[in-house]
């Protein structure tokens, strides 16, 4: 049995003053777009509809001073999408926040886990 599957997970969701939110789902979508080169394929890889993936990309693109994802229209071979430089920076900064939170919270999470499962 994979013990890691039963370990507690810490997830970080940032709530900005203007109502914008950035959490693991949107960050994972950005990562999947970077990997697949496609908004549709990224959404499919996450079990998300094409419409939902596009909605989240449009939402993300509106959160910052410039778009995070640049998409080109499809043709016979379909469209493509890339993370802009800003998109790469936002994703890297979010991953840094996640890592710092996991490191800082590690002892407390382990203690809580041990108290739950003596």
Coordinates of N, CA and C in Angstrom, one line a residue:
X1 N 0.8 -1.2 0.0 CA 0.0 0.0 0.0 C 0.9 1.2 0.0
X2 N 0.5 2.2 -0.8 CA 1.3 3.5 -0.9 C 1.0 4.4 0.2
X3 N 1.9 4.5 1.2 CA 1.7 5.3 2.4 C 1.6 6.7 2.0
X4 N 2.2 7.2 1.0 CA 2.2 8.6 0.6 C 0.8 9.1 0.3
X5 N -0.1 8.1 -0.2 CA -1.4 8.5 -0.6 C -2.3 8.8 0.7
X6 N -1.8 8.4 1.8 CA -2.6 8.6 3.1 C -2.0 9.7 3.9
X7 N -0.9 10.3 3.5 CA -0.3 11.4 4.2 C -1.2 12.7 4.0
X8 N -1.2 13.5 4.9 CA -2.0 14.8 4.7 C -1.3 15.7 3.7
X9 N -2.1 16.5 3.0 CA -1.5 17.4 2.0 C -1.8 18.8 2.4
X10 N -1.0 19.7 2.1 CA -1.2 21.1 2.3 C -1.4 21.8 1.0
X11 N -2.5 22.5 0.8 CA -2.7 23.3 -0.4 C -2.8 24.7 -0.1
X12 N -2.4 25.5 -1.0 CA -2.3 27.0 -0.8 C -3.2 27.7 -1.8
X13 N -4.1 28.5 -1.3 CA -4.9 29.3 -2.2 C -4.7 30.8 -1.8
X14 N -4.3 31.6 -2.7 CA -4.1 33.0 -2.5 C -5.3 33.8 -2.8
X15 N -5.8 34.6 -1.9 CA -6.9 35.5 -2.1 C -6.4 36.9 -2.2
X16 N -6.5 37.5 -3.3 CA -6.1 38.9 -3.5 C -7.2 39.9 -3.1
X17 N -6.8 41.1 -2.7 CA -7.8 42.1 -2.2 C -8.9 42.3 -3.3
X18 N -8.6 42.2 -4.5 CA -9.7 42.5 -5.6 C -10.6 41.3 -5.9
X19 N -10.4 40.2 -5.1 CA -11.2 39.1 -5.3 C -10.6 38.0 -6.2
X20 N -9.5 38.3 -6.8 CA -8.7 37.3 -7.6 C -8.2 36.2 -6.7
X21 N -8.2 35.0 -7.2 CA -7.7 33.8 -6.5 C -6.8 33.0 -7.3
X22 N -5.7 32.5 -6.7 CA -4.8 31.6 -7.4 C -4.5 30.5 -6.4
X23 N -4.8 29.3 -6.9 CA -4.7 28.1 -6.1 C -4.1 26.9 -6.9
X24 N -4.2 25.8 -6.3 CA -3.6 24.6 -7.0 C -4.2 24.3 -8.3
X25 N -5.5 24.4 -8.5 CA -6.2 24.1 -9.7 C -5.7 25.0 -10.9
X26 N -5.7 26.3 -10.6 CA -5.2 27.2 -11.7 C -3.8 27.0 -12.0
X27 N -3.0 26.8 -10.9 CA -1.5 26.6 -11.1 C -1.3 25.3 -11.9
X28 N -2.0 24.2 -11.6 CA -1.9 23.0 -12.3 C -2.3 23.1 -13.8
X29 N -3.3 24.0 -14.0 CA -3.8 24.2 -15.4 C -2.6 24.9 -16.2
X30 N -2.0 25.9 -15.5 CA -0.9 26.6 -16.2 C 0.2 25.6 -16.5
X31 N 0.5 24.7 -15.5 CA 1.6 23.7 -15.8 C 1.2 22.8 -16.9
X32 N 0.0 22.4 -17.0 CA -0.5 21.5 -18.0 C -0.5 22.2 -19.4
X33 N -0.8 23.5 -19.4 CA -0.7 24.2 -20.7 C 0.8 24.3 -21.2
X34 N 1.7 24.6 -20.2 CA 3.1 24.6 -20.5 C 3.6 23.3 -21.1
X35 N 3.1 22.2 -20.5 CA 3.5 20.8 -21.0 C 2.9 20.4 -22.3
X36 N 1.6 20.7 -22.4 CA 0.9 20.2 -23.6 C 0.9 21.1 -24.8
X37 N 1.0 22.4 -24.5 CA 0.9 23.4 -25.6 C -0.5 23.6 -26.1
X38 N -1.4 23.3 -25.3 CA -2.8 23.4 -25.7 C -3.7 23.6 -24.5
X39 N -4.7 24.5 -24.6 CA -5.6 24.7 -23.5 C -6.6 23.5 -23.4
X40 N -7.0 23.0 -24.5 CA -7.9 21.9 -24.6 C -7.3 20.6 -24.0
X41 N -6.1 20.4 -24.4 CA -5.4 19.2 -24.0 C -5.0 19.3 -22.5
X42 N -4.7 20.5 -22.0 CA -4.4 20.7 -20.6 C -5.7 20.4 -19.8
X43 N -6.8 20.9 -20.3 CA -8.1 20.7 -19.6 C -8.4 19.2 -19.5
X44 N -8.3 18.5 -20.7 CA -8.5 17.1 -20.7 C -7.7 16.3 -19.8
X45 N -6.4 16.7 -19.7 CA -5.5 16.0 -18.8 C -5.9 16.1 -17.3
X46 N -6.7 17.1 -17.0 CA -7.1 17.4 -15.7 C -8.6 17.0 -15.5
X47 N -9.2 16.4 -16.5 CA -10.6 16.0 -16.4 C -11.5 17.1 -16.4
X48 N -11.1 18.2 -17.1 CA -11.9 19.4 -17.2 C -12.4 19.6 -18.6
X49 N -13.6 20.2 -18.7 CA -14.1 20.5 -20.0 C -13.3 21.6 -20.7
X50 N -13.4 21.6 -22.0 CA -12.8 22.7 -22.8 C -13.3 24.0 -22.4
X51 N -14.6 24.1 -22.2 CA -15.2 25.4 -21.8 C -14.6 25.9 -20.4
X52 N -14.5 25.0 -19.5 CA -14.0 25.4 -18.2 C -12.6 25.8 -18.2
X53 N -11.8 25.0 -19.0 CA -10.3 25.4 -19.1 C -10.2 26.8 -19.7
X54 N -11.0 27.1 -20.8 CA -10.9 28.4 -21.4 C -11.4 29.5 -20.4
X55 N -12.4 29.2 -19.7 CA -12.9 30.2 -18.7 C -11.8 30.5 -17.7
X56 N -11.1 29.5 -17.2 CA -10.1 29.7 -16.2 C -8.9 30.5 -16.8
X57 N -8.5 30.2 -18.0 CA -7.5 30.9 -18.7 C -7.9 32.4 -18.8
X58 N -9.1 32.6 -19.3 CA -9.5 34.0 -19.4 C -9.5 34.7 -18.0
X59 N -9.9 34.0 -17.0 CA -9.9 34.6 -15.6 C -8.5 34.9 -15.2
X60 N -7.6 33.9 -15.4 CA -6.1 34.2 -15.1 C -5.6 35.3 -15.9
X61 N -5.9 35.4 -17.2 CA -5.4 36.5 -18.0 C -5.8 37.9 -17.5
X62 N -7.0 37.9 -16.9 CA -7.5 39.2 -16.4 C -7.0 39.5 -15.0
X63 N -6.3 38.6 -14.3 CA -5.8 38.9 -12.9 C -4.6 39.8 -12.9
X64 N -3.7 39.7 -13.9 CA -2.4 40.4 -13.9 C -2.4 41.5 -15.0
X65 N -1.3 42.2 -15.0 CA -1.2 43.3 -15.9 C -1.1 43.0 -17.4
X66 N -0.9 41.7 -17.7 CA -0.8 41.2 -19.0 C -1.2 39.7 -19.0
X67 N -1.5 39.2 -20.1 CA -1.9 37.7 -20.2 C -0.8 36.8 -19.7
X68 N -1.3 35.7 -19.0 CA -0.4 34.6 -18.6 C -0.3 33.5 -19.6
X69 N -1.4 33.4 -20.4 CA -1.4 32.4 -21.5 C -1.7 33.1 -22.8
X70 N -0.9 32.8 -23.8 CA -1.2 33.3 -25.2 C -1.6 32.1 -26.0
X71 N -2.8 32.2 -26.6 CA -3.4 31.2 -27.5 C -3.4 31.6 -28.9
X72 N -3.2 30.7 -29.8 CA -3.4 30.9 -31.2 C -4.6 30.1 -31.7
X73 N -5.3 30.7 -32.6 CA -6.5 30.0 -33.1 C -6.2 28.7 -33.8
X74 N -7.1 27.8 -33.7 CA -6.9 26.5 -34.4 C -7.2 26.6 -35.9
X75 N -6.7 25.6 -36.5 CA -6.9 25.4 -38.0 C -7.1 23.9 -38.1
X76 N -6.6 23.4 -39.2 CA -6.7 22.0 -39.4 C -6.0 21.2 -38.3
X77 N -4.9 21.7 -37.8 CA -4.1 21.0 -36.8 C -4.5 21.4 -35.4
X78 N -5.4 22.3 -35.2 CA -5.9 22.8 -33.9 C -5.0 24.0 -33.5
X79 N -5.4 24.6 -32.4 CA -4.7 25.7 -31.9 C -3.6 25.3 -31.0
X80 N -2.9 26.3 -30.5 CA -1.8 26.1 -29.5 C -1.9 27.2 -28.5
X81 N -1.2 26.9 -27.4 CA -1.1 27.9 -26.3 C 0.2 27.8 -25.6
X82 N 0.7 28.9 -25.2 CA 2.0 28.9 -24.4 C 1.8 29.8 -23.2
X83 N 2.6 29.6 -22.2 CA 2.7 30.5 -21.1 C 3.6 31.7 -21.5
X84 N 3.1 32.9 -21.3 CA 3.9 34.1 -21.6 C 5.0 34.1 -20.5
X85 N 5.9 35.1 -20.7 CA 7.0 35.2 -19.7 C 6.4 35.5 -18.3
X86 N 5.3 36.4 -18.3 CA 4.6 36.7 -17.0 C 4.0 35.4 -16.5
X87 N 3.4 34.6 -17.4 CA 2.7 33.4 -16.9 C 3.8 32.4 -16.3
X88 N 4.9 32.3 -16.9 CA 6.0 31.5 -16.3 C 6.4 32.0 -14.9
X89 N 6.5 33.4 -14.8 CA 6.9 34.0 -13.6 C 5.9 33.8 -12.5
X90 N 4.6 33.9 -12.8 CA 3.5 33.7 -11.9 C 3.5 32.3 -11.4
X91 N 3.6 31.3 -12.3 CA 3.6 29.9 -11.9 C 4.8 29.6 -11.0
X92 N 6.0 30.1 -11.4 CA 7.2 29.8 -10.6 C 7.0 30.4 -9.2
X93 N 6.5 31.7 -9.1 CA 6.3 32.3 -7.8 C 5.3 31.5 -6.9
X94 N 4.2 31.1 -7.6 CA 3.2 30.3 -6.8 C 3.9 29.0 -6.3
X95 N 4.6 28.3 -7.2 CA 5.3 27.0 -6.7 C 6.3 27.3 -5.6
X96 N 6.9 28.5 -5.6 CA 7.8 28.8 -4.5 C 7.1 29.0 -3.2
X97 N 5.9 29.6 -3.3 CA 5.0 29.8 -2.1 C 4.6 28.5 -1.6
X98 N 4.2 27.6 -2.5 CA 3.8 26.2 -2.1 C 4.9 25.5 -1.4
X99 N 6.1 25.6 -1.9 CA 7.2 24.9 -1.3 C 7.6 25.5 0.0
X100 N 7.6 26.8 0.1 CA 7.9 27.4 1.4 C 6.9 27.1 2.5
X101 N 5.6 27.0 2.1 CA 4.6 26.6 3.0 C 4.7 25.2 3.5
X102 N 5.0 24.3 2.5 CA 5.2 22.9 2.9 C 6.4 22.7 3.9
X103 N 7.5 23.4 3.6 CA 8.6 23.3 4.5 C 8.3 23.9 5.9
X104 N 7.7 25.1 5.9 CA 7.4 25.7 7.2 C 6.3 24.9 8.0
X105 N 5.3 24.4 7.3 CA 4.2 23.7 8.0 C 4.5 22.2 8.2
X106 N 5.6 21.7 7.7 CA 5.9 20.3 7.8 C 5.8 19.7 9.2
X107 N 6.5 20.3 10.2 CA 6.5 19.7 11.6 C 5.1 19.8 12.2
X108 N 4.4 20.8 11.9 CA 3.0 20.9 12.5 C 2.1 19.9 11.8
X109 N 2.2 19.7 10.5 CA 1.4 18.8 9.8 C 1.7 17.4 10.3
X110 N 3.0 17.1 10.5 CA 3.4 15.7 11.0 C 2.8 15.5 12.4
X111 N 2.9 16.5 13.2 CA 2.3 16.4 14.5 C 0.8 16.1 14.5
X112 N 0.1 16.9 13.7 CA -1.3 16.7 13.6 C -1.7 15.3 13.1
X113 N -0.9 14.9 12.1 CA -1.1 13.5 11.5 C -0.9 12.4 12.6
X114 N 0.2 12.6 13.4 CA 0.5 11.6 14.4 C -0.6 11.6 15.5
X115 N -1.2 12.8 15.8 CA -2.2 12.8 16.8 C -3.5 12.2 16.3
X116 N -3.7 12.2 15.0 CA -4.9 11.6 14.4 C -4.8 10.1 14.3
X117 N -3.6 9.6 14.0 CA -3.3 8.2 13.8 C -2.2 7.8 14.8
X118 N -2.6 7.6 16.1 CA -1.5 7.2 17.1 C -0.9 5.8 16.8

